[in-house]
mmCIF file of C-alpha atoms (C1' of nucleotides) in Angstrom:
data_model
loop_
_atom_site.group_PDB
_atom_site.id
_atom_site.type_symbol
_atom_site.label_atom_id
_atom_site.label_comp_id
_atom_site.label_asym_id
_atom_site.label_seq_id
_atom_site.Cartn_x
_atom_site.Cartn_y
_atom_site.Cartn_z
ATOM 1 C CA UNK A 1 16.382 66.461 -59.513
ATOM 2 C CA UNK A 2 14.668 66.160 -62.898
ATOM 3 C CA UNK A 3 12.111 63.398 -62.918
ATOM 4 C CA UNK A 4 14.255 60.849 -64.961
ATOM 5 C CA UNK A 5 12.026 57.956 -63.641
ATOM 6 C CA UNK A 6 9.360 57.698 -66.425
ATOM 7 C CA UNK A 7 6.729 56.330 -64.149
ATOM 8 C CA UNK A 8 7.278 59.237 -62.652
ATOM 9 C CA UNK A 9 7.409 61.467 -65.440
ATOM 10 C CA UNK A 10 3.979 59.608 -66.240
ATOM 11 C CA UNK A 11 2.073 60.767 -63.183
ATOM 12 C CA UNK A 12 3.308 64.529 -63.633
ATOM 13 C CA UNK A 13 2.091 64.386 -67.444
ATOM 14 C CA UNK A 14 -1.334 63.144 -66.063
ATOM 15 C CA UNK A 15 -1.702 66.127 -63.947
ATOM 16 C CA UNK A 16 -0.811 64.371 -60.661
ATOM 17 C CA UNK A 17 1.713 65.649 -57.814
ATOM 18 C CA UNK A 18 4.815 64.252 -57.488
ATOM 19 C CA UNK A 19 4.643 63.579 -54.234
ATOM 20 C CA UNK A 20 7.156 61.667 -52.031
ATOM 21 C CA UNK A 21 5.297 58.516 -51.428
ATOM 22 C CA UNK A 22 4.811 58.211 -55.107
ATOM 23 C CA UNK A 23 8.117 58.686 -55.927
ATOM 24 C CA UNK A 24 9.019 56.268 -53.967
ATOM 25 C CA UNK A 25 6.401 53.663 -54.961
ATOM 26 C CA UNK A 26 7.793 53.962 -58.781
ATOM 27 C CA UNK A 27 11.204 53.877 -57.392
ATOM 28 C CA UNK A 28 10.779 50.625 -56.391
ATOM 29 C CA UNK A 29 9.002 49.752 -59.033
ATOM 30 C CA UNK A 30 11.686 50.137 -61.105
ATOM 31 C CA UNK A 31 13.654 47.448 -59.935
ATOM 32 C CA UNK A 32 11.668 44.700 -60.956
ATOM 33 C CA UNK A 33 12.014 42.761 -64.241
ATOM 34 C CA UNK A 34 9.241 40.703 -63.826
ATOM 35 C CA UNK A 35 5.807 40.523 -61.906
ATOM 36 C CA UNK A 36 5.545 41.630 -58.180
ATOM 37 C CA UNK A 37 2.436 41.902 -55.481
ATOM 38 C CA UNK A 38 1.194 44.313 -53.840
ATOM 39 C CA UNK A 39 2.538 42.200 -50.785
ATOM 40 C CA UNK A 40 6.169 42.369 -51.998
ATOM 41 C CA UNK A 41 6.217 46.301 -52.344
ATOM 42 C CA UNK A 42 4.948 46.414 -48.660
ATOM 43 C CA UNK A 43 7.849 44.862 -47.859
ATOM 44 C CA UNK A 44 10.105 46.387 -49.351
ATOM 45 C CA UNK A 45 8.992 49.781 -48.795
ATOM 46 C CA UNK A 46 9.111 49.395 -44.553
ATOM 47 C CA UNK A 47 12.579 47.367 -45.009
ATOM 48 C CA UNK A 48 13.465 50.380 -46.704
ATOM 49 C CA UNK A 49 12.094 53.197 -44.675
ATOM 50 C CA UNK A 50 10.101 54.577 -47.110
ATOM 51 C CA UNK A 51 7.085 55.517 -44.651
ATOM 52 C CA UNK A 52 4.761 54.676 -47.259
ATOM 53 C CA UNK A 53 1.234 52.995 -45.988
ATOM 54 C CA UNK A 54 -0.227 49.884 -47.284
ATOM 55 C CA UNK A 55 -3.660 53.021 -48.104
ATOM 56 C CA UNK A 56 -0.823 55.170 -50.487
ATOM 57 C CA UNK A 57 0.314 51.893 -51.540
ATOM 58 C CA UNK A 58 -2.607 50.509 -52.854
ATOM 59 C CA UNK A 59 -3.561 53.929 -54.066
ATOM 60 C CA UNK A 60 -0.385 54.510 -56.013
ATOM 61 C CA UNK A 61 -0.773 51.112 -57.685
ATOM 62 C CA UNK A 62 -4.273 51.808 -58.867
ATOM 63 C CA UNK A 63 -2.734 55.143 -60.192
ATOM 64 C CA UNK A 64 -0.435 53.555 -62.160
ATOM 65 C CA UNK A 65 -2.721 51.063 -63.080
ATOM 66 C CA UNK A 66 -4.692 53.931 -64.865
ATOM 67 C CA UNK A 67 -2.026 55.274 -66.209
ATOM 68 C CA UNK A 68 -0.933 51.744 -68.085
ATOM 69 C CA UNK A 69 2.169 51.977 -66.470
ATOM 70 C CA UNK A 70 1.942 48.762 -64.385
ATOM 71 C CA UNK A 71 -0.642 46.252 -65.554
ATOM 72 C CA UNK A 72 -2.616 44.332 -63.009
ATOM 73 C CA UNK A 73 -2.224 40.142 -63.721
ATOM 74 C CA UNK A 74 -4.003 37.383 -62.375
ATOM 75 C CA UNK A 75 -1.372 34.689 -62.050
ATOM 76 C CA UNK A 76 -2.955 30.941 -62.442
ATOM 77 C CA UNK A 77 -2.858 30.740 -58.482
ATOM 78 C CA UNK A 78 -5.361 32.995 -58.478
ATOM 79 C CA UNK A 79 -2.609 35.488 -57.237
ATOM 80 C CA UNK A 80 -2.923 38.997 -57.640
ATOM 81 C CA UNK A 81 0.250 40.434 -59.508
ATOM 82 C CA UNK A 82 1.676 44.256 -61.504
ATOM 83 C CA UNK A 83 3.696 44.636 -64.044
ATOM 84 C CA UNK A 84 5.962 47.250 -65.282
ATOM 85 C CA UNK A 85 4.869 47.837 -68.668
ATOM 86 C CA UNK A 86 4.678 49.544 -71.831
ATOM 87 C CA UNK A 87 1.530 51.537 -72.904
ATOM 88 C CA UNK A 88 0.524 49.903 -75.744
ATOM 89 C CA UNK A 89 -2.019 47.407 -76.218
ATOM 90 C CA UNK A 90 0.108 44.430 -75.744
ATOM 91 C CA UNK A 91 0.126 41.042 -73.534
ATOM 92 C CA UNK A 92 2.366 39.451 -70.929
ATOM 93 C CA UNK A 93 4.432 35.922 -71.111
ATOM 94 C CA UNK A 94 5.629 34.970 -67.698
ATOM 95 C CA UNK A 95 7.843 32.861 -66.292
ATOM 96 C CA UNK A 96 6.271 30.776 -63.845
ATOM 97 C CA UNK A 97 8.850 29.493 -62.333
ATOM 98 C CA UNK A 98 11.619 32.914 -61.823
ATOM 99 C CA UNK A 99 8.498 35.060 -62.536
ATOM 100 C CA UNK A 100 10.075 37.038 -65.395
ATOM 101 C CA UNK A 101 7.784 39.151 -67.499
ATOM 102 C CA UNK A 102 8.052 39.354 -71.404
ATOM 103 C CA UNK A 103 5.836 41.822 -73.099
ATOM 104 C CA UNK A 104 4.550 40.203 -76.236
ATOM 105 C CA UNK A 105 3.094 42.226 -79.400
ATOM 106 C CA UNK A 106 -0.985 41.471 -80.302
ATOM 107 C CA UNK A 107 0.897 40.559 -83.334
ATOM 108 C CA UNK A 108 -0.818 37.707 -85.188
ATOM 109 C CA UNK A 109 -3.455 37.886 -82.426
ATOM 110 C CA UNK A 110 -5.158 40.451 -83.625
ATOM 111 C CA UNK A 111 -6.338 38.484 -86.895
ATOM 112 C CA UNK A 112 -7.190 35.846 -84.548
ATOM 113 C CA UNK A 113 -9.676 38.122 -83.008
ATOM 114 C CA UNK A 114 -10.463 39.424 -85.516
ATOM 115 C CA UNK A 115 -11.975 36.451 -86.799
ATOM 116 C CA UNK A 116 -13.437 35.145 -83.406
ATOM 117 C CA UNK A 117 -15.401 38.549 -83.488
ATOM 118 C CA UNK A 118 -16.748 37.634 -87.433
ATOM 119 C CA UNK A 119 -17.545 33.881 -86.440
ATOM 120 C CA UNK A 120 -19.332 34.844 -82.928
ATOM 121 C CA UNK A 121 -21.190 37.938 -84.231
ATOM 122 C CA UNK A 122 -19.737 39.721 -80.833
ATOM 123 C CA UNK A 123 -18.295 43.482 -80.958
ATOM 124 C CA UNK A 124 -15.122 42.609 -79.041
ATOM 125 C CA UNK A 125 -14.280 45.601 -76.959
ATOM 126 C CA UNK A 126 -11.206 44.066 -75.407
ATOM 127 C CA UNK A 127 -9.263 41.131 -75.098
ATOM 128 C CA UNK A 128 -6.486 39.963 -72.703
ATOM 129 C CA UNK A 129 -3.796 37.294 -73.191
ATOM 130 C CA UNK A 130 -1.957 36.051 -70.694
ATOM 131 C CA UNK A 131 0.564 33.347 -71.503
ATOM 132 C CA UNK A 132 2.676 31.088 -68.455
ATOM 133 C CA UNK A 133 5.513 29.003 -69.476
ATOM 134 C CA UNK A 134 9.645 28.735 -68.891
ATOM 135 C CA UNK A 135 11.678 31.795 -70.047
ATOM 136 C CA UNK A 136 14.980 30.382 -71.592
ATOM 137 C CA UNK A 137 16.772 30.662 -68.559
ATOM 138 C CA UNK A 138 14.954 28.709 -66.638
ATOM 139 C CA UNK A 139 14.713 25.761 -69.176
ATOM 140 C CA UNK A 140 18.721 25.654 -68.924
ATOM 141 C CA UNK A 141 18.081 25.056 -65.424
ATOM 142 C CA UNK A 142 15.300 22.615 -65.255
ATOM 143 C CA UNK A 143 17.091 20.387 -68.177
ATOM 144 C CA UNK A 144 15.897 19.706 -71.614
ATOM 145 C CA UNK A 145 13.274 17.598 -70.084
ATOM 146 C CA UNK A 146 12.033 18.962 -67.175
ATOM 147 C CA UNK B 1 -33.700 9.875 -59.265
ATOM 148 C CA UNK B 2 -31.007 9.696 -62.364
ATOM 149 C CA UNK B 3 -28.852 12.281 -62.835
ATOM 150 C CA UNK B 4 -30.136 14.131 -66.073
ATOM 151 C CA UNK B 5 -27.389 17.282 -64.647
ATOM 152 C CA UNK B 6 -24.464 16.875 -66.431
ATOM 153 C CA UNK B 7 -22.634 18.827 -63.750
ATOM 154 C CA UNK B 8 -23.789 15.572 -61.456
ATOM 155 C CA UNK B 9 -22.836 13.544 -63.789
ATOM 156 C CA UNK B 10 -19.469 14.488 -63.566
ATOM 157 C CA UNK B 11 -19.191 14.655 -60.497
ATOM 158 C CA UNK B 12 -20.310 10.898 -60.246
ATOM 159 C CA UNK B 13 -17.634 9.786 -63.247
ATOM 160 C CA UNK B 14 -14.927 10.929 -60.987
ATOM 161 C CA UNK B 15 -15.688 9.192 -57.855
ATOM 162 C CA UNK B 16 -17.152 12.463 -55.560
ATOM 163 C CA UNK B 17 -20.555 11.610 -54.015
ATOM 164 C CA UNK B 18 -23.432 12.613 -55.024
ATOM 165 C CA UNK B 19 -24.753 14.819 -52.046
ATOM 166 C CA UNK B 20 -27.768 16.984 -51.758
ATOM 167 C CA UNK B 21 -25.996 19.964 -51.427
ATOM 168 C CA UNK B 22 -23.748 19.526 -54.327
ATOM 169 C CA UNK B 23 -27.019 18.773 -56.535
ATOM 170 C CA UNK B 24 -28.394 21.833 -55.230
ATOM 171 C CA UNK B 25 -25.038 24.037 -56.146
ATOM 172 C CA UNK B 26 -25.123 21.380 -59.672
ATOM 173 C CA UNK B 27 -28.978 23.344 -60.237
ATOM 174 C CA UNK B 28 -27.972 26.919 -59.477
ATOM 175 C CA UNK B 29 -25.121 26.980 -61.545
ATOM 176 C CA UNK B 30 -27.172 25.098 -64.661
ATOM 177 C CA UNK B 31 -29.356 28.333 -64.611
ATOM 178 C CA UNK B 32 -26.678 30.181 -65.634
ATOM 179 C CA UNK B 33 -25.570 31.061 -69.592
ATOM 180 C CA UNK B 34 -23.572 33.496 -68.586
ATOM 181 C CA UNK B 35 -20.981 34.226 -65.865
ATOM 182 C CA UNK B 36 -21.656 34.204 -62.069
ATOM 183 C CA UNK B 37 -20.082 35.006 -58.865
ATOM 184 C CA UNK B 38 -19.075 32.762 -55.938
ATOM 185 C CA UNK B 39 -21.698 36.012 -54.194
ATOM 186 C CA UNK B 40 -24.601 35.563 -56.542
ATOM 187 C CA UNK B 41 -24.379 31.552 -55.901
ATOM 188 C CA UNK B 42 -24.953 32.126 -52.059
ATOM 189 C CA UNK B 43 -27.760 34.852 -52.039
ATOM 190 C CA UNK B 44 -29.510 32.243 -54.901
ATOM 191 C CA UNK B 45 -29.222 29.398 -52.480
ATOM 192 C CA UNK B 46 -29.821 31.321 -49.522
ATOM 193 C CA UNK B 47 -33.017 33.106 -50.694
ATOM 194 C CA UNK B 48 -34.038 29.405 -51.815
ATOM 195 C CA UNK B 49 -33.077 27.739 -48.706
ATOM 196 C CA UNK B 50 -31.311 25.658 -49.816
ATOM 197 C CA UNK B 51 -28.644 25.438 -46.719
ATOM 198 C CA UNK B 52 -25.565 25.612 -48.442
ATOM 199 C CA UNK B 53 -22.957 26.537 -46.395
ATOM 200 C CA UNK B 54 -20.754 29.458 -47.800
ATOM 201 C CA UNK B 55 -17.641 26.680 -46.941
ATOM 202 C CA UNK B 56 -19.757 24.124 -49.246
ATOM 203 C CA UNK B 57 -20.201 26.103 -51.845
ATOM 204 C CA UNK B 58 -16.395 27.163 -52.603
ATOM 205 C CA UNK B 59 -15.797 23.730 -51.702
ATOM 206 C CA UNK B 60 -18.101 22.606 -54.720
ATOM 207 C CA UNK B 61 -16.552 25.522 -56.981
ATOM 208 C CA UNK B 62 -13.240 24.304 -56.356
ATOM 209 C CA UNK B 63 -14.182 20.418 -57.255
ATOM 210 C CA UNK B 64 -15.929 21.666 -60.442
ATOM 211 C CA UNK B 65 -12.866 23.826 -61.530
ATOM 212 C CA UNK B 66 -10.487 20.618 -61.041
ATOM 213 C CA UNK B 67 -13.487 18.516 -63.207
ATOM 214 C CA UNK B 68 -13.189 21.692 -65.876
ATOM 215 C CA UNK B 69 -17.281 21.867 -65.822
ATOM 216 C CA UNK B 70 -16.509 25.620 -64.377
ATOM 217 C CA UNK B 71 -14.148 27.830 -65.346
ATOM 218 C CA UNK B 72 -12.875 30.370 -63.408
ATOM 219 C CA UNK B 73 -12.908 34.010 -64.906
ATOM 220 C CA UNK B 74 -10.835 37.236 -63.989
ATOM 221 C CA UNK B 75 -13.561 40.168 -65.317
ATOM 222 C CA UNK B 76 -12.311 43.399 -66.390
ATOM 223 C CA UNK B 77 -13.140 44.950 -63.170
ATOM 224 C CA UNK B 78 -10.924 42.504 -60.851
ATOM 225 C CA UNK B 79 -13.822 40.368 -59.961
ATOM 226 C CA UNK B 80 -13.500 36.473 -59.804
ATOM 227 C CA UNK B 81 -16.700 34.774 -61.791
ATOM 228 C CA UNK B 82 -17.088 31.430 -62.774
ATOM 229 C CA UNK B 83 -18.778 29.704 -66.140
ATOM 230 C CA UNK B 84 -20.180 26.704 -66.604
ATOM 231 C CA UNK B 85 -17.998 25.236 -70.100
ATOM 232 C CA UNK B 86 -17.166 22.211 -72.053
ATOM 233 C CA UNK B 87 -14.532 20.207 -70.982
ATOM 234 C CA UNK B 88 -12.140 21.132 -73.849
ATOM 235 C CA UNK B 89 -9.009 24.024 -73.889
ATOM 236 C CA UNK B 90 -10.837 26.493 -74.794
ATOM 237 C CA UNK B 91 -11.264 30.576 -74.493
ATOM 238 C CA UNK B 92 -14.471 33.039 -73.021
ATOM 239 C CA UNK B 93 -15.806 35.399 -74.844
ATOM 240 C CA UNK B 94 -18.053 37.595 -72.388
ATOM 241 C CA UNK B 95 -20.715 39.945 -73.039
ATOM 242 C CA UNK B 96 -19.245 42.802 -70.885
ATOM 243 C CA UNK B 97 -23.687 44.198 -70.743
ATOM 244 C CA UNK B 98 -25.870 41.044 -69.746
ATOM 245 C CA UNK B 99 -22.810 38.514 -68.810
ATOM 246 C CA UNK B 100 -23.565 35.948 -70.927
ATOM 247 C CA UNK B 101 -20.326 33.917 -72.314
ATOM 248 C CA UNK B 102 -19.622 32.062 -75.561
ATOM 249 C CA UNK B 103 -16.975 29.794 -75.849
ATOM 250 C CA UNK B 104 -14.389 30.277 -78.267
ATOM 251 C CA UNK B 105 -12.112 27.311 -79.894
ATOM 252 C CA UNK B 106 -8.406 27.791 -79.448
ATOM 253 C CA UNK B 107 -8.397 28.032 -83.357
ATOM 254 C CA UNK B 108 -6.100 30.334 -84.782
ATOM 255 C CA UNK B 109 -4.564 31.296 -81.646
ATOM 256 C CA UNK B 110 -2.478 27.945 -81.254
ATOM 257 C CA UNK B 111 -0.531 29.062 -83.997
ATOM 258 C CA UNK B 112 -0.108 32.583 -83.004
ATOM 259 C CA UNK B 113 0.620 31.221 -79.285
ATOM 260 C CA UNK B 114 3.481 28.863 -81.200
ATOM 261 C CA UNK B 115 4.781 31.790 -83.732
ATOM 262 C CA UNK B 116 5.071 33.641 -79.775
ATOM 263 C CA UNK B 117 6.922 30.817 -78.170
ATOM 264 C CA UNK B 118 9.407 30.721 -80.943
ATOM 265 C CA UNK B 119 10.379 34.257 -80.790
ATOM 266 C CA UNK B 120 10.287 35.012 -76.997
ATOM 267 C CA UNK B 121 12.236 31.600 -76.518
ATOM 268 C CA UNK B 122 9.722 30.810 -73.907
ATOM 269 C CA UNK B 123 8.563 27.164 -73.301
ATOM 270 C CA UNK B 124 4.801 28.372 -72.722
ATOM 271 C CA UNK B 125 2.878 25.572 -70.866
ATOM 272 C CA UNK B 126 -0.147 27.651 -70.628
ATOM 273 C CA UNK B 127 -2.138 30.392 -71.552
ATOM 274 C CA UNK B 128 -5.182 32.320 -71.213
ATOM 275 C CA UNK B 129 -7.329 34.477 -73.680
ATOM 276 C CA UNK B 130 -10.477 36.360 -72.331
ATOM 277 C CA UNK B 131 -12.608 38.795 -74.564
ATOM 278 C CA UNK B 132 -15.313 40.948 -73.459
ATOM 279 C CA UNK B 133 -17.612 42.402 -76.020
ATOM 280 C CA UNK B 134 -20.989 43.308 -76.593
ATOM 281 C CA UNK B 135 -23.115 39.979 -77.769
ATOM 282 C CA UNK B 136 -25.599 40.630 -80.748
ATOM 283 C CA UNK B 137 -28.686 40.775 -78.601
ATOM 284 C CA UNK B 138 -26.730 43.844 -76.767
ATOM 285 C CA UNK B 139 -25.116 45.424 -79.963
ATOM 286 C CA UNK B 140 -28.759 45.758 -81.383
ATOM 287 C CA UNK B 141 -30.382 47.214 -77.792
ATOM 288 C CA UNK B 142 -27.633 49.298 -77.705
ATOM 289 C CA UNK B 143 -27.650 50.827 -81.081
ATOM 290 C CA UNK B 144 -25.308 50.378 -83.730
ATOM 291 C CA UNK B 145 -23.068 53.491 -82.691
ATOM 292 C CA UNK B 146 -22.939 53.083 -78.797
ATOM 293 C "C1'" DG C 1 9.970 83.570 -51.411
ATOM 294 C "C1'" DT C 2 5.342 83.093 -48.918
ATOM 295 C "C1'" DG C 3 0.681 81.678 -48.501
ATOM 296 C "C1'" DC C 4 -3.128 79.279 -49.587
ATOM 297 C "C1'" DC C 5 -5.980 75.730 -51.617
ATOM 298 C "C1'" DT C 6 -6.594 71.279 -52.431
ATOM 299 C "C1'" DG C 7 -4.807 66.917 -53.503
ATOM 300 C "C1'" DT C 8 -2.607 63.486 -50.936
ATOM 301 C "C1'" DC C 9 -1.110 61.046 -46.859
ATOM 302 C "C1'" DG C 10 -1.051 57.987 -42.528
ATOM 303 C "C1'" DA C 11 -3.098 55.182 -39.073
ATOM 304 C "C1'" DG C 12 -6.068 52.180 -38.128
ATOM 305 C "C1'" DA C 13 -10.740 50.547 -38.417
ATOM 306 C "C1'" DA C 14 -13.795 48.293 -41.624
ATOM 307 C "C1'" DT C 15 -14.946 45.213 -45.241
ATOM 308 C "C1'" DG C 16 -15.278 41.126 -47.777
ATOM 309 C "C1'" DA C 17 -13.765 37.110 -50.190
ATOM 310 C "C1'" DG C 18 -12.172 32.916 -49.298
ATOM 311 C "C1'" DT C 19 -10.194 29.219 -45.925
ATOM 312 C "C1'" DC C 20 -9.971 26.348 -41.940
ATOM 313 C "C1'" DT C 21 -11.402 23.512 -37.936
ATOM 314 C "C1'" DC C 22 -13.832 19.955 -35.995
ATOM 315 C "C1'" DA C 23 -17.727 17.698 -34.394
ATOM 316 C "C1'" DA C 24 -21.971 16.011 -36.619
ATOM 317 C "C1'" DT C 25 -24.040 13.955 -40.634
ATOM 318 C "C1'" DA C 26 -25.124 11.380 -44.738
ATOM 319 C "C1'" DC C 27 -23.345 8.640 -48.971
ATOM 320 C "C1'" DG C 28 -23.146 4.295 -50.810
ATOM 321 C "C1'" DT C 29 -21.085 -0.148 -50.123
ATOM 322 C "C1'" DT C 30 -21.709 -4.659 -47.936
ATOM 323 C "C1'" DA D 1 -29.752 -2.125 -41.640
ATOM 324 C "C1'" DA D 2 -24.994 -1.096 -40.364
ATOM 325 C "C1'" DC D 3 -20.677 0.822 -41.071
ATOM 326 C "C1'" DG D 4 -16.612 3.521 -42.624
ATOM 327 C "C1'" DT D 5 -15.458 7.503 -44.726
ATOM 328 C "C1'" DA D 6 -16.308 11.511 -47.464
ATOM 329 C "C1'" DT D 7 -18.696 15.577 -46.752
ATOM 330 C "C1'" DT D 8 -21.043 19.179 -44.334
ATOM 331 C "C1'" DG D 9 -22.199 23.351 -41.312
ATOM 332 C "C1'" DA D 10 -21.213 27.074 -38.317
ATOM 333 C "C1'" DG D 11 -18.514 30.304 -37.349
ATOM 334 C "C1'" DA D 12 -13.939 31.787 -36.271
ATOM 335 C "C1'" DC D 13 -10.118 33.256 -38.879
ATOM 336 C "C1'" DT D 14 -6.910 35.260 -42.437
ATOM 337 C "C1'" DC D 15 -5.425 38.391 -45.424
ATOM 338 C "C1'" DA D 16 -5.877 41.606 -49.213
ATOM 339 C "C1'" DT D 17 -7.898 45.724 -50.122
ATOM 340 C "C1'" DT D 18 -10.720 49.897 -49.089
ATOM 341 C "C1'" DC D 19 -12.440 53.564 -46.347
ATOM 342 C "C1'" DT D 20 -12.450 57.494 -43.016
ATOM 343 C "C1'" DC D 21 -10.867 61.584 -41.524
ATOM 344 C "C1'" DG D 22 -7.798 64.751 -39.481
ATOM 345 C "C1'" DA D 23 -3.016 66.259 -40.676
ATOM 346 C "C1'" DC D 24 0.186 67.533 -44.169
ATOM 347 C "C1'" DA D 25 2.595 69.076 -48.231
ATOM 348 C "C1'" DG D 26 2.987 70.138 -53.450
ATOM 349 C "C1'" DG D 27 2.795 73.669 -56.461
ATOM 350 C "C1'" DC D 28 0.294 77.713 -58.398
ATOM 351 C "C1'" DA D 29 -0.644 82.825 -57.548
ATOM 352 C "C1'" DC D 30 1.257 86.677 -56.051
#
DNA sequence: GTGCCTGTCGAGAATGAGTCTCAATACGTT
DNA sequence: AACGTATTGAGACTCATTCTCGACAGGCAC
């Protein structure tokens, strides 16, 4: 089977082994749209009979987390929470109510901090966004006003 | 005694009482410019003897988040800090060397956030901007190419 | 294809932040 | 000064995450 999972094709470009365990981490992985906890891939991984530990788990994630293939996100409960992503420098807009993840561009941001960094005489290094609201299909549900 | 700590002060406007061990976490945290942990707040009170329980002191963490005279940070490294901060929506610029945070008006960024909201379709209630940098006393120790 | 080296894995113990319980205590009002 | 209630302390507890270490397996060399 060619590796046509490109988290996995990620890990084998890095130099890692393509192990089973991993491949089944990004596997599931995969299926998500939006954010999901380390928690949830427990789960889901002993419902499925993947024989992956909570130790490979956790490993795998920070792997990936390296790798900027999942992003680690602190949701406003304080929750930790990955990401699928992209590997550019970008930021996240989630749904907090059906917990769907947007990627947003830096965009206009960038001139905004850009011109933080002038007024505060700071060297930014980095800077991370993180945006909460209602993705459109959850307004339709809540109601115009909700 | 009158309460010349802001942080009391607060604390009094909303109705909490005024107890010695709040004061106590009220003059730790004043010390601070910069961030701090929930860990460093309990070795300061315990090496002062202050007898602050460790369930007192998140306790009092927790109140001064809801009062927004703390704020409560996600650092780069997955640790949880808090800063003291105005009262305002505002963002935290942190010195990623010696810790200590600026605070940064929303600014530009509300429109950026809007020009977001109207292309993603989101309804964004909420959002979050950190930046870590080097501050100017650490740019000049550190030389201007490291 | 086979073997070996080393990266990776599993199981479970260890750690550590943060929370909870409940009896004892101390605000601050009267 | 007394009282009612908010608050505290001590330590048990939870739960996410990390660590340890012997066993195992991926993938390069031959």
């Amino acid at each position: 089977m060619t590796s046509s999972d490109p988290i996995v094709e990620a890990l084998g470009a890095a130099g890692y082994r393509l192990t089973g365990p991993r491949r089944a981490v990004a596997g599931l992985i995969a299926e998500y749209d939006g954010h999901f906890t380390a928690a949830e891939l427990e789960i889901a991984a002993r419902e499925r009979r993947l024989g992956v530990s909570r130790a490979t788990l956790f490993r795998a994630l920070e792997l990936l987390t390296e790798l900027h293939v999942v992003e680690r996100l602190d949701l406003p409960s304080g929750e930790h929470a990955y990401v699928p992503c992209v590997r550019e420098h970008h930021h996240h807009l989630v749904c907090s109510r059906c917990g769907r993840v947007a990627d947003v561009e830096d965009g206009a941001l960038a001139d905004a901090v850009a011109e933080i960094a002038r007024r505060s005489g700071y060297r930014i290094e980095s800077h991370r966004l993180e945006l909460f609201g209602l993705c459109r299909h959850c307004q339709a549900k809540a109601g115009p006003s909700a």
